[in-house]
Tab-separated table of C-alpha atoms in Angstrom:
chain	number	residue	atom	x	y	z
A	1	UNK	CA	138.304	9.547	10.923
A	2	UNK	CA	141.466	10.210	9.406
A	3	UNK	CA	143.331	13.227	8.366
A	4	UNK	CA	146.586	15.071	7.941
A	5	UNK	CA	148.178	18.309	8.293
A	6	UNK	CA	151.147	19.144	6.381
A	7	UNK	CA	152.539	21.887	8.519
A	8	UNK	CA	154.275	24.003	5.214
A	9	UNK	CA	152.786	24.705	1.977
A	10	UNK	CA	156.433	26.207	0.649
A	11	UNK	CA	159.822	25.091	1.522
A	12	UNK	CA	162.728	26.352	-0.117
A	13	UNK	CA	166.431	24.905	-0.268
A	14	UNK	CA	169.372	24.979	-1.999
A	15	UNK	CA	171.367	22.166	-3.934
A	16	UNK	CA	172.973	20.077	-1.873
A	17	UNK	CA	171.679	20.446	1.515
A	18	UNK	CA	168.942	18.775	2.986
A	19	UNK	CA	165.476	18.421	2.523
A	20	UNK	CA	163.092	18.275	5.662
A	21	UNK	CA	158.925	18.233	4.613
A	22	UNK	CA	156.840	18.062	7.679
A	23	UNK	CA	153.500	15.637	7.820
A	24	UNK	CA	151.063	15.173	11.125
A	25	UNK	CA	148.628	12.682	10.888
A	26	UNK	CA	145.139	11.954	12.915
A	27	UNK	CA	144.081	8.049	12.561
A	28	UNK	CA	141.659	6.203	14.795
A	29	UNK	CA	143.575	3.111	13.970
A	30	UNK	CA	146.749	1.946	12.727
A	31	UNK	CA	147.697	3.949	10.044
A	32	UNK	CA	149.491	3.418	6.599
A	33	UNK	CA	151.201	6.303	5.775
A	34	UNK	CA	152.787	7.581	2.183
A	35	UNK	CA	154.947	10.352	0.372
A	36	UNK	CA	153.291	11.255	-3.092
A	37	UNK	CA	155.426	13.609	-5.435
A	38	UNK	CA	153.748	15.600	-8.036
A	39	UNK	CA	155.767	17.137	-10.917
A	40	UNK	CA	154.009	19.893	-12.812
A	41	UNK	CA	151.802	18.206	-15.276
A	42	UNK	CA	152.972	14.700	-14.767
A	43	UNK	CA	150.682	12.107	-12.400
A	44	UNK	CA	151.555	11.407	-8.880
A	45	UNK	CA	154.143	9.086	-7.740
A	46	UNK	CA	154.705	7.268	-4.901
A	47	UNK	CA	158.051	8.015	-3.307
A	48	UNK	CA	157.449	5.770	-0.255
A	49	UNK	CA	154.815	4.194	1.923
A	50	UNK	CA	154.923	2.715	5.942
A	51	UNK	CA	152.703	-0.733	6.073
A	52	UNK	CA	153.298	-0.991	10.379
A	53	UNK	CA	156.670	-2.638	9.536
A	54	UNK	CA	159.855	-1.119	10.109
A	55	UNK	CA	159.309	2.624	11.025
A	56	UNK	CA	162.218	4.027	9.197
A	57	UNK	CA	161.190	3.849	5.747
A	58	UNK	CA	163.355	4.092	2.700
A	59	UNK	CA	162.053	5.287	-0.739
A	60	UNK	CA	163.131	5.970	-4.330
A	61	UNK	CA	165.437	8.960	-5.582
A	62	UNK	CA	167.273	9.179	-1.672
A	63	UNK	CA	163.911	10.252	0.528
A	64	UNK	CA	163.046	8.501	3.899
A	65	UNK	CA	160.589	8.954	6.152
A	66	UNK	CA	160.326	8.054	9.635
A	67	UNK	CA	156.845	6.796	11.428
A	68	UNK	CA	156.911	8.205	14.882
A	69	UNK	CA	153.723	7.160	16.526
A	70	UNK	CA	154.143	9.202	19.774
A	71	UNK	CA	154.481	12.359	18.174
A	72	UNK	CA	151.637	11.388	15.118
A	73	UNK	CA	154.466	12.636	12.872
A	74	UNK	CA	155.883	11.109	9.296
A	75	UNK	CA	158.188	13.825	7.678
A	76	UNK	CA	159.941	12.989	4.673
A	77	UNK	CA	163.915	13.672	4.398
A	78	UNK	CA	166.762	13.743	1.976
A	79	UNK	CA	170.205	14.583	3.092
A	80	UNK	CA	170.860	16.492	-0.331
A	81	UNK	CA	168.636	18.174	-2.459
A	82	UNK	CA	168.915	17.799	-6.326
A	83	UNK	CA	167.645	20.498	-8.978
A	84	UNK	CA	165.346	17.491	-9.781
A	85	UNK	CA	163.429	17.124	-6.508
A	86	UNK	CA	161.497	20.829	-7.075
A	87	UNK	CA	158.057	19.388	-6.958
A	88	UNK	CA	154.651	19.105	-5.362
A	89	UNK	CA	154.481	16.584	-2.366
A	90	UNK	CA	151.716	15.090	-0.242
A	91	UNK	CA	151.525	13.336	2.325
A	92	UNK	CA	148.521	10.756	2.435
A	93	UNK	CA	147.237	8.789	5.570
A	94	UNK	CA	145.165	5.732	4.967
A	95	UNK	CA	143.660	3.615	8.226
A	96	UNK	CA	141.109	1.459	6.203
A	97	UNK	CA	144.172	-1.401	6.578
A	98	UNK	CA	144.589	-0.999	2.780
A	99	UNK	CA	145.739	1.538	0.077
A	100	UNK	CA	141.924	2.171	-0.959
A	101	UNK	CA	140.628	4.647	1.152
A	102	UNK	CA	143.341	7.581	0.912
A	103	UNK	CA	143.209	11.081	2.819
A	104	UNK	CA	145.716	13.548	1.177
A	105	UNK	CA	147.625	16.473	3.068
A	106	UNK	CA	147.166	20.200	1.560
A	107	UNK	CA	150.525	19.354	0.151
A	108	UNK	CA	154.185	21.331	0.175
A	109	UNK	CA	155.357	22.597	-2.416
A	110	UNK	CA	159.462	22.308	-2.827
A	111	UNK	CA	161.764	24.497	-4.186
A	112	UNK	CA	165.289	23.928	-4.996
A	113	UNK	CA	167.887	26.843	-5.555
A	114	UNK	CA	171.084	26.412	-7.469
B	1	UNK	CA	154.834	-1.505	-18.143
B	2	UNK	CA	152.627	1.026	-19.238
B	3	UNK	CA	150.806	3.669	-16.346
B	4	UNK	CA	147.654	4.654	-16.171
B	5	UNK	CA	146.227	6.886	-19.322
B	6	UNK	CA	143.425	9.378	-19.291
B	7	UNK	CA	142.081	11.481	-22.210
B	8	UNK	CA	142.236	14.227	-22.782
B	9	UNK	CA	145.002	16.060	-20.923
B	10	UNK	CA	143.460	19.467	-20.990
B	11	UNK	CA	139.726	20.386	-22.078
B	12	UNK	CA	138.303	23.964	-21.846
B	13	UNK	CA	134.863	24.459	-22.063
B	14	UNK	CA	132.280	26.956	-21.754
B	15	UNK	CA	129.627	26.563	-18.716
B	16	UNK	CA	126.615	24.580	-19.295
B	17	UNK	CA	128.066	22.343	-21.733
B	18	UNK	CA	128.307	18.671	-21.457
B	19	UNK	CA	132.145	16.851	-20.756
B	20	UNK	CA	133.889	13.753	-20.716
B	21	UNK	CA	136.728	12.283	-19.243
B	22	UNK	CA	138.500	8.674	-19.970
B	23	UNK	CA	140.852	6.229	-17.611
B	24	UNK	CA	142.362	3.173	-18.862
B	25	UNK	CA	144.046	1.684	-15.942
B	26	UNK	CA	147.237	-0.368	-15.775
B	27	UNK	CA	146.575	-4.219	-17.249
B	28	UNK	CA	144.993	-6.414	-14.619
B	29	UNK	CA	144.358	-3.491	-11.911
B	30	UNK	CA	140.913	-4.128	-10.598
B	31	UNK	CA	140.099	-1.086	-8.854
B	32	UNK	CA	140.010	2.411	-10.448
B	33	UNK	CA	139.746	5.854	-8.488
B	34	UNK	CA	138.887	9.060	-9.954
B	35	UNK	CA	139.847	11.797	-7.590
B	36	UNK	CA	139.005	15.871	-7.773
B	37	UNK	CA	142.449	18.025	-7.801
B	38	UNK	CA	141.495	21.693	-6.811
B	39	UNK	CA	144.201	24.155	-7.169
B	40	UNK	CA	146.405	24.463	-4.279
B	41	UNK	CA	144.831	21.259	-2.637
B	42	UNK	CA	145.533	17.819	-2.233
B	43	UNK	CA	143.141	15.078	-5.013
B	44	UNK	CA	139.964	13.888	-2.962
B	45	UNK	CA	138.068	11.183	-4.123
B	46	UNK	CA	135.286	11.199	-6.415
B	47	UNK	CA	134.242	7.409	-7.008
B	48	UNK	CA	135.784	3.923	-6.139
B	49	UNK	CA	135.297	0.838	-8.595
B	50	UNK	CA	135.898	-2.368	-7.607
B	51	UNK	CA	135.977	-4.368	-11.123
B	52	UNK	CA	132.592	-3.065	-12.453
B	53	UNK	CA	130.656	-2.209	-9.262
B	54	UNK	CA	130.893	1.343	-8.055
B	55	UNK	CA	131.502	0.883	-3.922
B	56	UNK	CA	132.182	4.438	-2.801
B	57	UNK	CA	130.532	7.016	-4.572
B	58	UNK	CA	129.303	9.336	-1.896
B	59	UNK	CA	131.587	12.029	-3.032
B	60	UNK	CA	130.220	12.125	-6.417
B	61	UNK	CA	127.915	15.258	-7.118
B	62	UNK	CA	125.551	12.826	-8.614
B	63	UNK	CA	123.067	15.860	-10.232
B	64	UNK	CA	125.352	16.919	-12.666
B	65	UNK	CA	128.617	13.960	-12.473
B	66	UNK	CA	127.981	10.242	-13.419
B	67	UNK	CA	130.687	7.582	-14.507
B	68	UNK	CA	130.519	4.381	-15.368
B	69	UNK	CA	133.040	0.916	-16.257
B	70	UNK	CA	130.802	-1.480	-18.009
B	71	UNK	CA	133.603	-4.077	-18.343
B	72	UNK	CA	135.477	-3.071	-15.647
B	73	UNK	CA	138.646	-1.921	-17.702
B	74	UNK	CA	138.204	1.415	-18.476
B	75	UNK	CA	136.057	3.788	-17.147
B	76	UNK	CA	134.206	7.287	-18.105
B	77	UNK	CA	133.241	10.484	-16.101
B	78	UNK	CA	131.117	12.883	-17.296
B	79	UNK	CA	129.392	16.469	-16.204
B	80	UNK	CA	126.731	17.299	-17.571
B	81	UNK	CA	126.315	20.294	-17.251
B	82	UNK	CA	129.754	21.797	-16.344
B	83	UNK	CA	129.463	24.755	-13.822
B	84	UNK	CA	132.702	27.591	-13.510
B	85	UNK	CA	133.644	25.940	-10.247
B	86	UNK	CA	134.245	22.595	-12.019
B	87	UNK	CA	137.256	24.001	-13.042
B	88	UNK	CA	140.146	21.645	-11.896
B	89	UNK	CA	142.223	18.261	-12.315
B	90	UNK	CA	140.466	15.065	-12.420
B	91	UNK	CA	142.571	11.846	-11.881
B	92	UNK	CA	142.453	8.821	-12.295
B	93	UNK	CA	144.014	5.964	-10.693
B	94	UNK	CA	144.147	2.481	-10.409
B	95	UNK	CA	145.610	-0.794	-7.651
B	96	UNK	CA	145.382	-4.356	-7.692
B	97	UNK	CA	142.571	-4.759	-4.746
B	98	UNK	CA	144.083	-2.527	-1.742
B	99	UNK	CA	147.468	-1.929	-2.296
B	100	UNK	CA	149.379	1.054	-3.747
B	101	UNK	CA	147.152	3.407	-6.108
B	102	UNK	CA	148.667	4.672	-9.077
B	103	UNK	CA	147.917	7.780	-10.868
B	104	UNK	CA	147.613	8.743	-14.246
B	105	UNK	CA	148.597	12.598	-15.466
B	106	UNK	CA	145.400	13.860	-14.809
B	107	UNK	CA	142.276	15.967	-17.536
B	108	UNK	CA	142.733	19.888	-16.946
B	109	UNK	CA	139.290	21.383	-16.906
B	110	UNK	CA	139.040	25.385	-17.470
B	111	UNK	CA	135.061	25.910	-17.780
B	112	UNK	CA	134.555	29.316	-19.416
């Protein structure tokens, strides 16, 4: 079985400092891991996604995440927050060895303060 | 390159009546996802196509949902009838086989 805990539902920041959302996953196998964003009525998109390759993982508009296996953990970063990034994001665990079967965090919602 | 579409973007209803949903998914994705968005909540799946064959449906409420992709492009969901706790975001997505799912904007559902 396979789930995941996103440990804040709100995080608040202000423009240009950095971003830290927290993700814990549970996965009876080797997981694939990804960063959804959700902008208010828009569809999601995938900011990044860890395939058991390198475990630093770099995704669109700045955000990383790093896969840290011993600690279960894959939080997403950005050294400086734009006005832009205020959004929705989840974090989704998938161990079915493919992107079909995915298990999506509660989500955290981010907002960004001028 | 266009996304994925769905139709329409918001729908309110009253309870009991009857209500549709359509996907078209990206050109040449065989598999299509519709996922359940509760407020608040991360999307959970409803029902997995692979081309035209329907391979994980055992989240569907299958007494009052049903969908269908009779030439495995684009797909319908329907519920029928639509109960106050329907109320939510269904979305659809679509990949080539297993890799990366993409979503469309999602149908807003306010039953009445």
């Amino acid at each position: 079985a396979q789930s995941v805990t996103q440990l804040d539902s709100h995080v608040s920041v202000s423009e240009g400092t950095p971003v830290l959302l927290r993700c814990n996953y549970s996965s009876s196998y080797s997981p694939s891991l990804f960063w959804y964003v959700q902008h208010p009525n828009k569809g999601l998109q995938l900011l990044l996604k860890y395939t058991s390759a390198a475990t630093l993982v770099k995704g669109i508009n700045g955000f990383e995440a790093e896969f840290k296996k011993s600690e279960t953990s894959f939080h997403l970063t950005k050294p400086s927050a734009h006005m832009s990034d205020a959004a929705e994001y989840f974090c989704v665990v998938s161990d079915s060895g493919s992107a079909r079967q995915l298990t999506f965090g509660s989500g955290t919602q981010l907002t960004v303060l001028p | 390159e266009a996304g994925v579409v769905q139709s329409p973007r918001y729908k309110i209803i009253e309870k009991k009546q009857p209500v549709a949903f359509w996907c078209n998914p990206i050109s040449g994705h065989n598999t299509l996802y519709w996922y359940l968005q509760n407020l608040g909540q991360g999307p959970e799946l409803l029902i997995r196509y692979e081309n035209e064959e329907a391979v994980d449906d055992s989240q569907l409420p299958k007494d009052r949902f049903s969908a269908e992709r009779l030439k495995g492009v684009d797909s319908t969901l329907k519920i029928q009838p639509a109960e106050l706790g329907d109320s939510a975001v269904y979305l659809c997505a679509s990949s080539l086989y297993g890799d990366t799912q993409y979503f469309g904007p999602g149908t807003r559902l306010t039953v009445l």
